[in-house]
Coordinates of C-alpha atoms in Angstrom, one line a residue:
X1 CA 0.0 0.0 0.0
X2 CA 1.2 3.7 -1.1
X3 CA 2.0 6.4 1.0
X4 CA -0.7 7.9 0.2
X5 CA -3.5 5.3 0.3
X6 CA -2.0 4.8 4.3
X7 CA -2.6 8.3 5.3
X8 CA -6.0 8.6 5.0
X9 CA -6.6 5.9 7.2
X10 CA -3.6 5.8 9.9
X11 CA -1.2 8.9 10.5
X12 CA 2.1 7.8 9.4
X13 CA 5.0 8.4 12.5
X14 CA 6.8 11.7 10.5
X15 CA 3.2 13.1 10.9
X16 CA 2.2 13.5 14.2
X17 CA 2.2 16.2 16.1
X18 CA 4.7 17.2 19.1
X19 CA 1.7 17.1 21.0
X20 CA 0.3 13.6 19.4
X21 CA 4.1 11.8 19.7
X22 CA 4.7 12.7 23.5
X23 CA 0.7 11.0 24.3
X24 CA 2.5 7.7 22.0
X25 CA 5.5 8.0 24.0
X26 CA 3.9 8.1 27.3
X27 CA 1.2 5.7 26.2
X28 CA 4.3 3.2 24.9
X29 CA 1.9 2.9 21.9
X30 CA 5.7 3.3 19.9
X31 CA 9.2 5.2 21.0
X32 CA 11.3 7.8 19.5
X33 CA 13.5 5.4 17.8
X34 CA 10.7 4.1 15.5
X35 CA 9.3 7.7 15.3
X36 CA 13.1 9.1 14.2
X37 CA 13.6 6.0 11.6
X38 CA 10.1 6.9 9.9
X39 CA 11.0 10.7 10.0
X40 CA 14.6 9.1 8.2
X41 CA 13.2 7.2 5.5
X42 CA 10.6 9.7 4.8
X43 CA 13.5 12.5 4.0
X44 CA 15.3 9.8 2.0
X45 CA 12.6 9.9 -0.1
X46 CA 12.4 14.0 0.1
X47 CA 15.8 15.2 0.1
X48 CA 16.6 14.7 -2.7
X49 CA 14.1 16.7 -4.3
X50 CA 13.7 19.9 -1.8
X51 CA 17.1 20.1 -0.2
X52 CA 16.4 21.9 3.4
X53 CA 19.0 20.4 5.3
X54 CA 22.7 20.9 6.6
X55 CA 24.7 19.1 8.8
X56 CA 22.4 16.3 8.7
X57 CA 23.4 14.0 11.5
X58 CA 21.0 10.3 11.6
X59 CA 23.8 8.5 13.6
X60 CA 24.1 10.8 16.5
X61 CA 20.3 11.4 16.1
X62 CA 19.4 7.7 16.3
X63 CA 22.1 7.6 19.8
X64 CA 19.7 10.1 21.1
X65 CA 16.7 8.6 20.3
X66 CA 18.1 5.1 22.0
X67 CA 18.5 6.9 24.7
X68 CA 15.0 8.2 25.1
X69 CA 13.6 5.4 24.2
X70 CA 15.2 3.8 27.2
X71 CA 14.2 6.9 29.3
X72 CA 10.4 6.3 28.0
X73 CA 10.2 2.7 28.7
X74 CA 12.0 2.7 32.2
X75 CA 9.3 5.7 33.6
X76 CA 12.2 7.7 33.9
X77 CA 11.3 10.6 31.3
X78 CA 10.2 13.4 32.4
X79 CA 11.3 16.0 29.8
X80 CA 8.7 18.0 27.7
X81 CA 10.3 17.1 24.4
X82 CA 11.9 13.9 25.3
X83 CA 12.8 12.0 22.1
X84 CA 10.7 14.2 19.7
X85 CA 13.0 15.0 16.4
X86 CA 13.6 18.8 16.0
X87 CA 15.8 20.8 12.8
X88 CA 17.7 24.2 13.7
X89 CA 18.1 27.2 11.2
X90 CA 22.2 26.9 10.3
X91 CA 22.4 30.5 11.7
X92 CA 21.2 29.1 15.7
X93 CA 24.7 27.7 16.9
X94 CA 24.8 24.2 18.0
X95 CA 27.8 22.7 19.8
X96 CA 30.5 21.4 17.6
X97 CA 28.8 22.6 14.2
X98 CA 29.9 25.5 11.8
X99 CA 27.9 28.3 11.5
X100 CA 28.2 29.2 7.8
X101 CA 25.0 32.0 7.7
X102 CA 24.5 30.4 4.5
X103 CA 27.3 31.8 2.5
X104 CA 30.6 30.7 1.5
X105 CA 32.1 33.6 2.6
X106 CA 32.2 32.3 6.1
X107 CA 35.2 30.8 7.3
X108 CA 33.6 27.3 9.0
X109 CA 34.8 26.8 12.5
X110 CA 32.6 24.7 15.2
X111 CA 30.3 26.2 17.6
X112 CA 31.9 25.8 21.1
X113 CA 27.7 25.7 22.6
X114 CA 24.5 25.4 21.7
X115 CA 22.8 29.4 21.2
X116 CA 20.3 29.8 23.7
X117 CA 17.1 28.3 21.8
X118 CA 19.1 25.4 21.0
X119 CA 20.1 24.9 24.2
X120 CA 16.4 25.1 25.4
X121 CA 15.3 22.5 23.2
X122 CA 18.1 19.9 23.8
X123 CA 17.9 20.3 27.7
X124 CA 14.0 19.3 27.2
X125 CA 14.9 16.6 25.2
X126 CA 14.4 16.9 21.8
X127 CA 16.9 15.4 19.5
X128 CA 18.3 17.6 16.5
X129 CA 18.8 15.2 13.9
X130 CA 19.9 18.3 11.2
X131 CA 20.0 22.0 10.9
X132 CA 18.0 23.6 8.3
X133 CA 19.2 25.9 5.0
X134 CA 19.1 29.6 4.2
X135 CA 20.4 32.5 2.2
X136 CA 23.2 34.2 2.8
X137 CA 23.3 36.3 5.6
X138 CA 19.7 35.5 6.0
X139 CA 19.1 38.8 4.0
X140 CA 17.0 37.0 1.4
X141 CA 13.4 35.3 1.2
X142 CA 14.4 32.7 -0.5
X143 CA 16.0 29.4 -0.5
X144 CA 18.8 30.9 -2.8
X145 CA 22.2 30.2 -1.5
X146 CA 26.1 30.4 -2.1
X147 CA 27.0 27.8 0.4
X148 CA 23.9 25.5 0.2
X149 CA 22.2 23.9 -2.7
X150 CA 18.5 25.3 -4.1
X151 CA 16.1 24.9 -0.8
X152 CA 12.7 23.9 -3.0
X153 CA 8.4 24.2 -2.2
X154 CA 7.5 20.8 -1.6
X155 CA 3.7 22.1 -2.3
X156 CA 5.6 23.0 -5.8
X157 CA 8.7 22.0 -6.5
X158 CA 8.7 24.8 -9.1
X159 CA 8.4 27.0 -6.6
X160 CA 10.2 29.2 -3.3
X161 CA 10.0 28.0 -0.2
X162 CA 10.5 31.7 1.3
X163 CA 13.2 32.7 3.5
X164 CA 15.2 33.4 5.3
X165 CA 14.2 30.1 7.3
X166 CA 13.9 28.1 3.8
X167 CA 15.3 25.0 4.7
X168 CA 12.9 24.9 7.9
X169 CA 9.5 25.8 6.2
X170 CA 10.2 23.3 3.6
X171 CA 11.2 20.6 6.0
X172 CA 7.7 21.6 7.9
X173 CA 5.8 21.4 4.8
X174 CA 7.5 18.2 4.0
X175 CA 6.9 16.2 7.4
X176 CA 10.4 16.4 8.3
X177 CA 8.7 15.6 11.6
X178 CA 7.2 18.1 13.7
X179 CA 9.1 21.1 14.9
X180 CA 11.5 23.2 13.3
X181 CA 13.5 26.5 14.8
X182 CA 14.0 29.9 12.7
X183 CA 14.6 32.8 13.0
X184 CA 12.4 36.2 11.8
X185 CA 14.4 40.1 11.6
X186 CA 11.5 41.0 9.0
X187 CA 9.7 38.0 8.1
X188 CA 11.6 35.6 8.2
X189 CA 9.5 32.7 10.0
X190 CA 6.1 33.8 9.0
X191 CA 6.6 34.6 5.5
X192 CA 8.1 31.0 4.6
X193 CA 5.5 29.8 6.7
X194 CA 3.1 31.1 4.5
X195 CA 4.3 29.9 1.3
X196 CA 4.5 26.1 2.8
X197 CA 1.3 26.2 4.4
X198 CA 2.4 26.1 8.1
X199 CA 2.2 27.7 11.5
X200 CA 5.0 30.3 12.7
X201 CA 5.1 32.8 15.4
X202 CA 7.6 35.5 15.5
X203 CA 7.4 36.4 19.4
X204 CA 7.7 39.4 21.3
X205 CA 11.4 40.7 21.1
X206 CA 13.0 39.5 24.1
X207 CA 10.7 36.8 24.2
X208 CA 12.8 34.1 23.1
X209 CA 16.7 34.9 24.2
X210 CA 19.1 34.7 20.9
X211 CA 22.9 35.1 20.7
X212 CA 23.9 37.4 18.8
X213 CA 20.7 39.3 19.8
X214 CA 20.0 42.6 17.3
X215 CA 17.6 44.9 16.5
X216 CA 14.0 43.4 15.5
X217 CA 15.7 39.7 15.4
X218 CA 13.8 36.8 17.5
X219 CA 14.1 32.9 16.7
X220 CA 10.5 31.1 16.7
X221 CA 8.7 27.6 16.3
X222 CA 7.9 26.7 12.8
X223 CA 5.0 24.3 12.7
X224 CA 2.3 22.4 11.2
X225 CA -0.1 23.3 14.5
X226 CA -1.1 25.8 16.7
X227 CA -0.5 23.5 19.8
X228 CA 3.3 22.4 18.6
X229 CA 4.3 26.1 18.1
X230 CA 2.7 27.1 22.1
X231 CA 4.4 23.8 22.9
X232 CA 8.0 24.8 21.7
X233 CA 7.6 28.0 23.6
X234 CA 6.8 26.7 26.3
X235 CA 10.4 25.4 26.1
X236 CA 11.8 28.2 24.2
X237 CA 10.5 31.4 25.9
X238 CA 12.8 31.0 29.8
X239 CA 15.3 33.5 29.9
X240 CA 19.3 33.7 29.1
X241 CA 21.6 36.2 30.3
X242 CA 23.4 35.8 27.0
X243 CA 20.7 37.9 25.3
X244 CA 20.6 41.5 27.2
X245 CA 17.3 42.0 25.9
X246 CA 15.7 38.6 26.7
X247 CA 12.7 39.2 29.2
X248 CA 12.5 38.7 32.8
X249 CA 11.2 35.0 34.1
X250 CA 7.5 34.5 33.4
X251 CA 4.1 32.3 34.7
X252 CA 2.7 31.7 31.0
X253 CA 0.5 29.0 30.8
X254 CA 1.3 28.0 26.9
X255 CA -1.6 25.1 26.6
X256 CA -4.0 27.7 27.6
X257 CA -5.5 28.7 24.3
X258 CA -9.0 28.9 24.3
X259 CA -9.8 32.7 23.5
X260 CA -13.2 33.3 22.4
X261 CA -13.8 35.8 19.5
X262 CA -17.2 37.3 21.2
X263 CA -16.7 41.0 21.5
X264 CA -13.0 40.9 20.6
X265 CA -12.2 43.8 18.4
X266 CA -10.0 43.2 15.5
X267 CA -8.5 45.2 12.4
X268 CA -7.8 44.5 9.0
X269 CA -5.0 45.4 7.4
X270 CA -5.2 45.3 3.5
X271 CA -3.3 48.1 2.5
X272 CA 0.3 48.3 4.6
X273 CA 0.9 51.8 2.6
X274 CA 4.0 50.6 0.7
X275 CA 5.4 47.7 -1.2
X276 CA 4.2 45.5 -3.6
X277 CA 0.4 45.1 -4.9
X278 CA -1.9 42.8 -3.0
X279 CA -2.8 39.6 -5.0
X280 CA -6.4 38.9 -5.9
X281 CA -5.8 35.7 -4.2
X282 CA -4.2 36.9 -1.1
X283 CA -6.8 39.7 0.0
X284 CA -9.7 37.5 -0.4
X285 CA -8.1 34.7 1.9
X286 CA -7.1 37.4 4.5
X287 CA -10.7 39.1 4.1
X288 CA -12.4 35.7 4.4
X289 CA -10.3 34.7 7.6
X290 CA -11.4 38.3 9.2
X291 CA -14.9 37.7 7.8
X292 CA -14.7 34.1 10.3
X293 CA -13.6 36.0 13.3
X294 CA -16.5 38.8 12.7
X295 CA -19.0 35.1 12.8
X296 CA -17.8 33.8 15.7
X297 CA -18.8 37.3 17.1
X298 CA -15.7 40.1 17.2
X299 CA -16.5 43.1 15.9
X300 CA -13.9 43.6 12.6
X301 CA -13.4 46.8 11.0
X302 CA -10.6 48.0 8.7
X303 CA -7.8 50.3 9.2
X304 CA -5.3 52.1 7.5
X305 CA -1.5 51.1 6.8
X306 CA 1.2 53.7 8.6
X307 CA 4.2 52.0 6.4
X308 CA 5.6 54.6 4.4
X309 CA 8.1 55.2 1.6
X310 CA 10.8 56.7 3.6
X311 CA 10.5 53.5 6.3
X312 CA 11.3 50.6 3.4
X313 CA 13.8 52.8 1.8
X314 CA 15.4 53.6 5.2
X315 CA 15.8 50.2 6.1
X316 CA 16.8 49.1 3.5
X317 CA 19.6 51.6 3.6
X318 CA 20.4 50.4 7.2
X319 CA 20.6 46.7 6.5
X320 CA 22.7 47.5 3.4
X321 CA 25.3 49.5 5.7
X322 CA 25.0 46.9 8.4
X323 CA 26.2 43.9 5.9
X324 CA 28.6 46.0 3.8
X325 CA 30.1 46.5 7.2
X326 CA 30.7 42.8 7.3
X327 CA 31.7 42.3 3.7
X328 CA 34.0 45.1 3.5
X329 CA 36.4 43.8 6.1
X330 CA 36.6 40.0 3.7
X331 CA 39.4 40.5 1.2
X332 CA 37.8 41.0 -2.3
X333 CA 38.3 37.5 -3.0
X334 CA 36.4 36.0 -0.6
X335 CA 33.7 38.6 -0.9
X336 CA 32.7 38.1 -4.6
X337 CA 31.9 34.5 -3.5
X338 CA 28.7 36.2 -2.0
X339 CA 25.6 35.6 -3.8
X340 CA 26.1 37.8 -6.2
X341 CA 22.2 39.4 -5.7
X342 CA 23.1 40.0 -2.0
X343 CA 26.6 41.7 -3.2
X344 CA 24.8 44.1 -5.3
X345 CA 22.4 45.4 -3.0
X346 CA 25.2 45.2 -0.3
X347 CA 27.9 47.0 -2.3
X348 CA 25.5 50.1 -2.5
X349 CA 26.1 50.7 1.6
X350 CA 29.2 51.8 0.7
X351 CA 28.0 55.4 -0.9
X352 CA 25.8 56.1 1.6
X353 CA 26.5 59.0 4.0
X354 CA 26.6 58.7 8.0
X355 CA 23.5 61.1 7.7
X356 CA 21.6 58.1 5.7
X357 CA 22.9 54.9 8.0
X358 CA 21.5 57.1 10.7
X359 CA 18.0 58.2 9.0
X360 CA 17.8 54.6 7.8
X361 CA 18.2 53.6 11.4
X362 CA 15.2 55.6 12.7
X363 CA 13.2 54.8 10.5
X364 CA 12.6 51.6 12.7
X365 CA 11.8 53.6 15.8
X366 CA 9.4 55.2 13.7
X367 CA 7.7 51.8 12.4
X368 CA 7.3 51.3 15.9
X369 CA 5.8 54.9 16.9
X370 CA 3.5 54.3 14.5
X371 CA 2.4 50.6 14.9
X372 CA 1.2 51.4 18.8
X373 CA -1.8 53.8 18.3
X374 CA -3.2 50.9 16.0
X375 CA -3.8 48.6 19.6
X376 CA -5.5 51.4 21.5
X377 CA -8.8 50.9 19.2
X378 CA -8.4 47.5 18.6
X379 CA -7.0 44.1 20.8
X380 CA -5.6 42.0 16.9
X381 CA -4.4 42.6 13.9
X382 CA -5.0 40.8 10.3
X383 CA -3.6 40.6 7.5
X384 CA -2.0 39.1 4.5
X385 CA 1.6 37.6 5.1
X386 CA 2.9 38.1 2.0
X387 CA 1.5 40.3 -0.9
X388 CA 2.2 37.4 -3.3
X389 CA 0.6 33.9 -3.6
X390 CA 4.2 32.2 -4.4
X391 CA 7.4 33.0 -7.0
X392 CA 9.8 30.9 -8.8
X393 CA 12.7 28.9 -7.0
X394 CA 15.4 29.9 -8.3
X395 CA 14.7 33.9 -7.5
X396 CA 16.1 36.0 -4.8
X397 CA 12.9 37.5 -3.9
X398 CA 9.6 38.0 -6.0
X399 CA 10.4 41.3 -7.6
X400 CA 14.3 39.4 -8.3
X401 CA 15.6 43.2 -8.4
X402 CA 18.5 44.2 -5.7
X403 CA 17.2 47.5 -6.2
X404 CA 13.8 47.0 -4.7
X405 CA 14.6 43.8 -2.4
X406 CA 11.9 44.4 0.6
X407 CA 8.8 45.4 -1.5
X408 CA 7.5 42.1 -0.6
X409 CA 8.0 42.5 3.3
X410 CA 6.0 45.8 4.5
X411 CA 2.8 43.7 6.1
X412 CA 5.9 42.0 8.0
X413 CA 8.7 44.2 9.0
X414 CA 7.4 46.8 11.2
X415 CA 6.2 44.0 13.9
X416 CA 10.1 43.3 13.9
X417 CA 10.6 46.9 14.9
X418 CA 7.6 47.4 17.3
X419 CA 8.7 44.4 18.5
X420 CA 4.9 42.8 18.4
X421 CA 4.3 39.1 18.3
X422 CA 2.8 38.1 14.8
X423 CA 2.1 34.5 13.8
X424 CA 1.4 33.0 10.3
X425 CA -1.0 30.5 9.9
X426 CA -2.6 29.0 6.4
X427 CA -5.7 30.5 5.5
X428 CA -6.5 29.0 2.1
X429 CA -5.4 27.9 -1.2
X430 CA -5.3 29.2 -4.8
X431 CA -6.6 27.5 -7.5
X432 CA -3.8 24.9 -8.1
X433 CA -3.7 23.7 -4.1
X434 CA -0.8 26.5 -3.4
X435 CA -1.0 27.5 0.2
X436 CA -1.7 31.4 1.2
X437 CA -0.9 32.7 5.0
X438 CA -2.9 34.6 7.2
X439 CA -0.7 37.1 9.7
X440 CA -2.6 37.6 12.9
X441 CA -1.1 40.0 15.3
X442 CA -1.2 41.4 18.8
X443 CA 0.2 43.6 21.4
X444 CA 3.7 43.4 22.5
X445 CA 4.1 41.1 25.1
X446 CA 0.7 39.1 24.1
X447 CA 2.4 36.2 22.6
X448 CA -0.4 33.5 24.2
X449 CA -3.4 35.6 22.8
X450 CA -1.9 35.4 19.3
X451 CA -1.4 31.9 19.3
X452 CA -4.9 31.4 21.1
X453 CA -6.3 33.0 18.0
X454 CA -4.6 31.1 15.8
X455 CA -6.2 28.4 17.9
X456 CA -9.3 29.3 17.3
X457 CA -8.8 30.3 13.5
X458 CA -7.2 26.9 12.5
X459 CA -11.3 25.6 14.0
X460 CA -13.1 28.5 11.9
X461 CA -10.8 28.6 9.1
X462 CA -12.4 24.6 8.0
X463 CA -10.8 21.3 6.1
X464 CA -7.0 21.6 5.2
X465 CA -5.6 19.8 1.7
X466 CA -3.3 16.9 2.5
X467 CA 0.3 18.0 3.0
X468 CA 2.4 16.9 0.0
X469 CA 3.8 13.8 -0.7
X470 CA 7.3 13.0 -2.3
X471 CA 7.5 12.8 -5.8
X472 CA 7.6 8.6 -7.1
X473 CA 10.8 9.4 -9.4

């Protein structure tokens, strides 16, 4: 029997949920080392065809799932992960793997300890069988890359994954088993999320401790469900004095997600004020997911976009600077290996002024002056992840043009720089089955309340399509 015909009747092991292998595990109904062979040979059969992982490790994956499985079976678990397989964005150090960033530019040396998030999930238990692709730098959404092969959409393998967390969404989509890390400075989570069909919150800044901590960046669960992403955070969200800006110790009950809609008020956002035009496709999946909210009784209304000219083309500016700084100190040999997209846009950060760094700079305080009056009138936030229903793989972004590279990111971005947690979750399809995100966000600091209404939209939003299965050849 196929694949296929099996999955409609019992869910294969590289399916479950987080949630759905720790009942197994307790239950002894199987253990992790015949969840993590199943997970294996399904990625034999995928790899090939999507390539989202580096530093793919089975053998010290299936030591650690031995040893679980030993834990499991003697009553002696007790971890909230325990033998549940888990991938890592390359750019998340973990102990005794290089960091390349995705670019060959950087010289490969082995991390001496895990970053914080990875530390978080390997103390709970979860075994990292592989890290997970990206662009260089992470300064691309796309699975384009000058240090690891073309990251593909397993929905289409014609198609981008997204980025800069490529190689995680595309595992996710693919059942690479059931939680993946990335990380988001401007989409970077949600919006591959969205093109793969999956769940991914960017939390509150602070939220989530990272090393090297920066402006906007945060590192969040990438998921096929609402539950797996609040159970990763439950693990992920304790604090690390590593990260000067992670937040102080906190009593947030994670499996608490039942929010109802009644009376809540909520905005749609259709029109950011800046960046590419809205899909046909894309605004009726985002007005149809407000339109479910407003029937299970919240009282929706639209509102106006504050992202402006000057705010994309002032970060832009900034980021440029910021990575030119990097590349200029490489020799020039080592810096043409860049991807020669990100070189382009980089190489222009070196004729901008002090003055311009500084006004690009400030431009993300004032994404963030202007995102806060929106959450005096209203308690969430919709609205379309991406403009775009989906672009072809081999492009660095949708538009392809180093001249215009964030066109594609202004419903994303300024929750970065207000620091607001925003999570993606599929909200439909187009006509050939592609999956289209919703982005549902809240106030700062009210990580559970967005991923309680993501809760309660995966219930209103109705039947999903089957996730994708590898192709026969």
């Amino acid at each position: 029997m196929s694949e296929e015909e099996t999955s409609d009747a019992v869910t294969a092991l590289h399916d479950l949920s987080a949630v759905d292998m720790i009942a197994g595990f307790r239950a002894q109904q199987f253990t992790p080392s015949e969840v993590l062979e199943e997970v294996l040979a399904h990625i034999a059969r995928w790899e090939p065809h999507i390539k989202a992982l580096y530093a793919f490790d089975p053998d010290g994956a299936r030591d650690a799932a031995k040893a679980s499985t030993e834990r499991w079976q003697s009553g002696e678990s007790s971890k909230p992960l325990d033998g549940v397989p888990v991938t890592i964005k390359d750019n998340i150090a973990t102990k005794g793997v290089a960091v390349p960033l995705g670019t060959t530019t950087t010289r490969l040396v082995a991390a001496e300890a895990d970053a914080p998030p990875a530390a978080r999930l390997r103390e709970a238990g979860a075994i990292i069988f592989s890290k997970t692709t990206m662009p260089d730098f992470g300064m691309l959404s796309s699975g384009l890359s000058s240090f690891h092969p073309l990251t593909r959409n397993p929905w289409d393998l014609r198609q981008n994954p997204g980025g800069s967390s490529a190689g995680a969404a595309a595992a996710g989509a693919a059942g690479y088993g059931p939680l993946h890390l990335g990380t988001d400075i401007g989409g970077s989570v949600r919006l591959p999320a969205c093109w793969c069909g999956l769940v991914a919150l960017k939390p509150s800044l602070g939220r989530v401790p990272i090393d090297p901590p920066y402006v906007g960046r945060v590192a969040g669960p990438m998921t096929r469900t609402v539950d797996d992403a609040a159970l990763m955070m439950s693990v992920l969200a304790k604090p690390d004095r590593r990260d000067g800006m992670s937040l102080p110790p906190n009593d947030i009950h994670w499996k608490t997600l039942d929010k109802p809609a009644r009376k809540l008020r909520i905005g749609l956002l259709l029109d950011p004020g800046v960046g590419q035009a809205l899909e046909k496709d894309v605004r009726d999946v985002a007005v149809k997911a407000a339109k479910a909210f407003e029937g299970a009784g919240a009282v929706v209304h639209e509102v106006k976009g504050f992202m402006t000219r000057e705010m994309l083309d002032g970060l832009d500016n900034f980021w440029r600077a910021r990575l030119w700084d990097d590349l200029s100190k490489l020799p020039a040999a080592e810096r043409g290996k860049t991807l020669p997209y990100i070189l382009n846009w980089a190489e222009a950060g070196a004729k901008l002024s002090g003055v311009d760094v500084i006004r690009g700079f400030n431009t993300t305080m004032a994404m963030r002056a202007a995102a806060a009056p929106l959450f005096a009138d209203i308690d969430y936030l919709i609205s379309p992840v991406s403009p775009v229903v989906k672009f072809a793989a081999e492009l660095a972004s949708p538009l392809n043009d180093p001249a215009r590279p964030f066109e594609h990111i202004a419903y994303t971005v300024p929750w970065n720089m207000a620091e607001n947690p925003a999570i993606s979750i599929n909200g439909g399809y187009d006509a050939e089955g592609f999956p289209i995100g919703v982005q549902i966000i809240g106030r700062r600091f009210d990580d559970l309340g967005v991923l309680a209404m993501a809760k309660a939209f995966e219930t209103l939003r109705g039947a999903q399509r089957p996730w994708p299965c590898p192709p026969k050849s």
